[in-house]
């Protein structure tokens, strides 16, 4: 089978799908090659992400990846959200086909873009490097 049960489940029943009117941070990212676009909204209270919503105009793997990513950062601190790697998303999804890995990268980038927007809106200083794709302070491999 090409896709894991977890991927199929998140594709069919995406978690936290939709719009957030009073978001504290919004991230929009796209992949120029496939043309897919992902939008991520976060609500932040005392440094904790209390709510997440997403909209993805893209493939099934992108929908499953963003759905999984929202579940993984909900209730976590901003720092933990910044640490979310596409690899962790793929692991949680129990794998993605090689040519679909970039869909999970889009999810990581969308989370980072939303956090960055939150920082910008609140005048919080940050280290640019923390937002570089593939940057993870606590990568244990
Ligand atoms: Fe581009 Fe999935 S094919 S995000």
PDB file of C-alpha atoms and ligand atoms in Angstrom:
ATOM      1  CA  UNK A   1       0.000   0.000   0.000  1.00  0.00           C
ATOM      2  CA  UNK A   2       1.243   3.444  -0.944  1.00  0.00           C
ATOM      3  CA  UNK A   3      -0.129   5.381   2.030  1.00  0.00           C
ATOM      4  CA  UNK A   4      -0.270   4.409   5.676  1.00  0.00           C
ATOM      5  CA  UNK A   5      -3.569   4.117   7.524  1.00  0.00           C
ATOM      6  CA  UNK A   6      -2.624   7.211   9.497  1.00  0.00           C
ATOM      7  CA  UNK A   7      -2.126   9.258   6.330  1.00  0.00           C
ATOM      8  CA  UNK A   8      -5.454   8.059   4.937  1.00  0.00           C
ATOM      9  CA  UNK A   9      -7.201   8.853   8.216  1.00  0.00           C
ATOM     10  CA  UNK A  10      -5.838  12.399   8.373  1.00  0.00           C
ATOM     11  CA  UNK A  11      -6.574  12.906   4.694  1.00  0.00           C
ATOM     12  CA  UNK A  12     -10.191  11.764   5.060  1.00  0.00           C
ATOM     13  CA  UNK A  13     -10.793  13.421   8.440  1.00  0.00           C
ATOM     14  CA  UNK A  14      -8.425  16.356   8.668  1.00  0.00           C
ATOM     15  CA  UNK A  15      -8.047  17.683  12.224  1.00  0.00           C
ATOM     16  CA  UNK A  16      -8.354  21.407  12.868  1.00  0.00           C
ATOM     17  CA  UNK A  17      -9.400  22.185   9.325  1.00  0.00           C
ATOM     18  CA  UNK A  18     -10.737  25.665   8.698  1.00  0.00           C
ATOM     19  CA  UNK A  19     -10.210  29.327   9.275  1.00  0.00           C
ATOM     20  CA  UNK A  20      -9.488  31.277  12.450  1.00  0.00           C
ATOM     21  CA  UNK A  21     -10.896  34.787  12.610  1.00  0.00           C
ATOM     22  CA  UNK A  22      -8.878  35.997  15.611  1.00  0.00           C
ATOM     23  CA  UNK A  23      -5.571  34.276  14.911  1.00  0.00           C
ATOM     24  CA  UNK A  24      -2.448  35.622  16.638  1.00  0.00           C
ATOM     25  CA  UNK A  25      -0.253  34.346  13.851  1.00  0.00           C
ATOM     26  CA  UNK A  26      -0.882  33.302  10.256  1.00  0.00           C
ATOM     27  CA  UNK A  27       1.571  31.532   8.027  1.00  0.00           C
ATOM     28  CA  UNK A  28       1.140  31.012   4.313  1.00  0.00           C
ATOM     29  CA  UNK A  29       3.604  28.923   2.384  1.00  0.00           C
ATOM     30  CA  UNK A  30       3.640  27.340  -1.019  1.00  0.00           C
ATOM     31  CA  UNK A  31       5.640  24.977  -3.088  1.00  0.00           C
ATOM     32  CA  UNK A  32       6.441  26.497  -6.464  1.00  0.00           C
ATOM     33  CA  UNK A  33       6.921  23.129  -8.108  1.00  0.00           C
ATOM     34  CA  UNK A  34       3.595  21.507  -7.358  1.00  0.00           C
ATOM     35  CA  UNK A  35       1.709  24.759  -6.792  1.00  0.00           C
ATOM     36  CA  UNK A  36       0.263  23.622  -3.470  1.00  0.00           C
ATOM     37  CA  UNK A  37      -0.485  26.230  -0.819  1.00  0.00           C
ATOM     38  CA  UNK A  38      -0.853  25.825   2.928  1.00  0.00           C
ATOM     39  CA  UNK A  39      -2.223  28.305   5.420  1.00  0.00           C
ATOM     40  CA  UNK A  40      -1.742  27.859   9.159  1.00  0.00           C
ATOM     41  CA  UNK A  41      -3.399  29.881  11.942  1.00  0.00           C
ATOM     42  CA  UNK A  42      -2.300  29.865  15.571  1.00  0.00           C
ATOM     43  CA  UNK A  43      -3.809  31.251  18.741  1.00  0.00           C
ATOM     44  CA  UNK A  44      -1.223  31.984  21.431  1.00  0.00           C
ATOM     45  CA  UNK A  45      -1.779  32.564  25.130  1.00  0.00           C
ATOM     46  CA  UNK A  46       1.152  32.981  27.534  1.00  0.00           C
ATOM     47  CA  UNK A  47       3.521  31.419  25.038  1.00  0.00           C
ATOM     48  CA  UNK A  48       1.320  28.365  24.560  1.00  0.00           C
ATOM     49  CA  UNK A  49      -0.421  27.515  21.306  1.00  0.00           C
ATOM     50  CA  UNK A  50      -3.968  27.077  22.488  1.00  0.00           C
ATOM     51  CA  UNK A  51      -5.575  26.603  19.094  1.00  0.00           C
ATOM     52  CA  UNK A  52      -4.541  25.798  15.549  1.00  0.00           C
ATOM     53  CA  UNK A  53      -6.382  25.778  12.251  1.00  0.00           C
ATOM     54  CA  UNK A  54      -5.227  25.101   8.738  1.00  0.00           C
ATOM     55  CA  UNK A  55      -6.301  25.250   5.151  1.00  0.00           C
ATOM     56  CA  UNK A  56      -4.450  23.436   2.436  1.00  0.00           C
ATOM     57  CA  UNK A  57      -4.993  23.808  -1.250  1.00  0.00           C
ATOM     58  CA  UNK A  58      -2.981  20.857  -2.247  1.00  0.00           C
ATOM     59  CA  UNK A  59      -2.491  17.149  -2.444  1.00  0.00           C
ATOM     60  CA  UNK A  60      -3.656  14.508   0.009  1.00  0.00           C
ATOM     61  CA  UNK A  61      -0.247  14.211   1.635  1.00  0.00           C
ATOM     62  CA  UNK A  62      -0.147  17.950   2.221  1.00  0.00           C
ATOM     63  CA  UNK A  63      -3.566  17.793   3.872  1.00  0.00           C
ATOM     64  CA  UNK A  64      -2.533  14.825   6.029  1.00  0.00           C
ATOM     65  CA  UNK A  65       0.789  16.505   6.913  1.00  0.00           C
ATOM     66  CA  UNK A  66      -0.788  19.779   7.934  1.00  0.00           C
ATOM     67  CA  UNK A  67      -3.521  18.004   9.877  1.00  0.00           C
ATOM     68  CA  UNK A  68      -0.900  16.006  11.767  1.00  0.00           C
ATOM     69  CA  UNK A  69       1.241  19.103  12.331  1.00  0.00           C
ATOM     70  CA  UNK A  70      -1.674  20.973  13.924  1.00  0.00           C
ATOM     71  CA  UNK A  71      -2.229  18.076  16.317  1.00  0.00           C
ATOM     72  CA  UNK A  72       1.445  18.003  17.187  1.00  0.00           C
ATOM     73  CA  UNK A  73       1.729  21.685  18.107  1.00  0.00           C
ATOM     74  CA  UNK A  74      -1.626  22.216  19.788  1.00  0.00           C
ATOM     75  CA  UNK A  75      -1.136  22.781  23.516  1.00  0.00           C
ATOM     76  CA  UNK A  76       2.630  23.096  23.065  1.00  0.00           C
ATOM     77  CA  UNK A  77       4.839  26.102  23.645  1.00  0.00           C
ATOM     78  CA  UNK A  78       5.971  28.298  20.775  1.00  0.00           C
ATOM     79  CA  UNK A  79       9.493  26.928  21.181  1.00  0.00           C
ATOM     80  CA  UNK A  80       8.291  23.378  20.861  1.00  0.00           C
ATOM     81  CA  UNK A  81       6.322  24.309  17.745  1.00  0.00           C
ATOM     82  CA  UNK A  82       9.454  25.804  16.221  1.00  0.00           C
ATOM     83  CA  UNK A  83      11.174  22.516  16.842  1.00  0.00           C
ATOM     84  CA  UNK A  84       8.651  20.544  14.841  1.00  0.00           C
ATOM     85  CA  UNK A  85      10.478  18.961  11.955  1.00  0.00           C
ATOM     86  CA  UNK A  86       8.978  17.576   8.795  1.00  0.00           C
ATOM     87  CA  UNK A  87      10.695  14.333   9.776  1.00  0.00           C
ATOM     88  CA  UNK A  88       8.692  14.169  12.979  1.00  0.00           C
ATOM     89  CA  UNK A  89       5.527  14.755  10.958  1.00  0.00           C
ATOM     90  CA  UNK A  90       6.450  11.954   8.558  1.00  0.00           C
ATOM     91  CA  UNK A  91       7.184   9.635  11.472  1.00  0.00           C
ATOM     92  CA  UNK A  92       3.866  10.449  13.093  1.00  0.00           C
ATOM     93  CA  UNK A  93       2.169   9.711   9.777  1.00  0.00           C
ATOM     94  CA  UNK A  94       3.992   6.376   9.663  1.00  0.00           C
ATOM     95  CA  UNK A  95       5.758   7.345   6.503  1.00  0.00           C
ATOM     96  CA  UNK A  96       5.184   9.123   3.214  1.00  0.00           C
ATOM     97  CA  UNK A  97       6.311   8.060  -0.245  1.00  0.00           C
ATOM     98  CA  UNK A  98       9.639   9.658  -1.170  1.00  0.00           C
ATOM     99  CA  UNK A  99       8.147  11.949  -3.790  1.00  0.00           C
ATOM    100  CA  UNK A 100       5.686  13.197  -1.151  1.00  0.00           C
ATOM    101  CA  UNK A 101       8.220  14.199   1.485  1.00  0.00           C
ATOM    102  CA  UNK A 102       8.104  17.809   0.301  1.00  0.00           C
ATOM    103  CA  UNK A 103       4.441  17.902   1.386  1.00  0.00           C
ATOM    104  CA  UNK A 104       5.551  17.410   4.996  1.00  0.00           C
ATOM    105  CA  UNK A 105       8.200  20.110   4.551  1.00  0.00           C
ATOM    106  CA  UNK A 106       5.392  22.467   3.626  1.00  0.00           C
ATOM    107  CA  UNK A 107       3.711  21.688   6.973  1.00  0.00           C
ATOM    108  CA  UNK A 108       6.904  22.472   8.897  1.00  0.00           C
ATOM    109  CA  UNK A 109       7.302  25.720   6.980  1.00  0.00           C
ATOM    110  CA  UNK A 110       3.682  26.715   7.567  1.00  0.00           C
ATOM    111  CA  UNK A 111       4.069  26.294  11.342  1.00  0.00           C
ATOM    112  CA  UNK A 112       7.273  28.319  11.311  1.00  0.00           C
ATOM    113  CA  UNK A 113       5.699  31.051   9.189  1.00  0.00           C
ATOM    114  CA  UNK A 114       2.761  31.306  11.604  1.00  0.00           C
ATOM    115  CA  UNK A 115       5.108  31.606  14.603  1.00  0.00           C
ATOM    116  CA  UNK A 116       7.172  34.206  12.771  1.00  0.00           C
ATOM    117  CA  UNK A 117       4.051  36.206  12.029  1.00  0.00           C
ATOM    118  CA  UNK A 118       3.115  36.021  15.710  1.00  0.00           C
ATOM    119  CA  UNK A 119       6.572  37.290  16.694  1.00  0.00           C
ATOM    120  CA  UNK A 120       6.431  40.091  14.129  1.00  0.00           C
ATOM    121  CA  UNK A 121       2.977  41.211  15.220  1.00  0.00           C
ATOM    122  CA  UNK A 122       4.034  41.312  18.857  1.00  0.00           C
ATOM    123  CA  UNK A 123       7.432  42.891  18.332  1.00  0.00           C
ATOM    124  CA  UNK A 124       9.199  39.860  19.776  1.00  0.00           C
ATOM    125  CA  UNK A 125      12.830  39.539  18.752  1.00  0.00           C
ATOM    126  CA  UNK A 126      13.919  36.243  17.280  1.00  0.00           C
ATOM    127  CA  UNK A 127      16.850  34.552  15.691  1.00  0.00           C
ATOM    128  CA  UNK A 128      16.377  34.317  11.889  1.00  0.00           C
ATOM    129  CA  UNK A 129      18.273  31.042  11.869  1.00  0.00           C
ATOM    130  CA  UNK A 130      15.550  29.387  13.933  1.00  0.00           C
ATOM    131  CA  UNK A 131      13.263  29.771  10.958  1.00  0.00           C
ATOM    132  CA  UNK A 132      15.536  28.337   8.343  1.00  0.00           C
ATOM    133  CA  UNK A 133      14.024  25.175   6.875  1.00  0.00           C
ATOM    134  CA  UNK A 134      15.513  22.108   8.432  1.00  0.00           C
ATOM    135  CA  UNK A 135      16.855  23.908  11.480  1.00  0.00           C
ATOM    136  CA  UNK A 136      16.163  22.026  14.701  1.00  0.00           C
ATOM    137  CA  UNK A 137      17.874  22.706  17.965  1.00  0.00           C
ATOM    138  CA  UNK A 138      16.869  19.443  19.479  1.00  0.00           C
ATOM    139  CA  UNK A 139      17.316  17.077  16.597  1.00  0.00           C
ATOM    140  CA  UNK A 140      18.477  13.828  18.097  1.00  0.00           C
ATOM    141  CA  UNK A 141      20.004  12.044  15.217  1.00  0.00           C
TER     142      UNK A 141
HETATM  143 FE1  LIG B   1       3.068  19.386  -3.384  1.00  0.00          FE
HETATM  144 FE2  LIG B   1       1.999  17.535  -1.942  1.00  0.00          FE
HETATM  145  S1  LIG B   1       2.407  17.431  -4.053  1.00  0.00           S
HETATM  146  S2  LIG B   1       2.480  19.522  -1.347  1.00  0.00           S
END
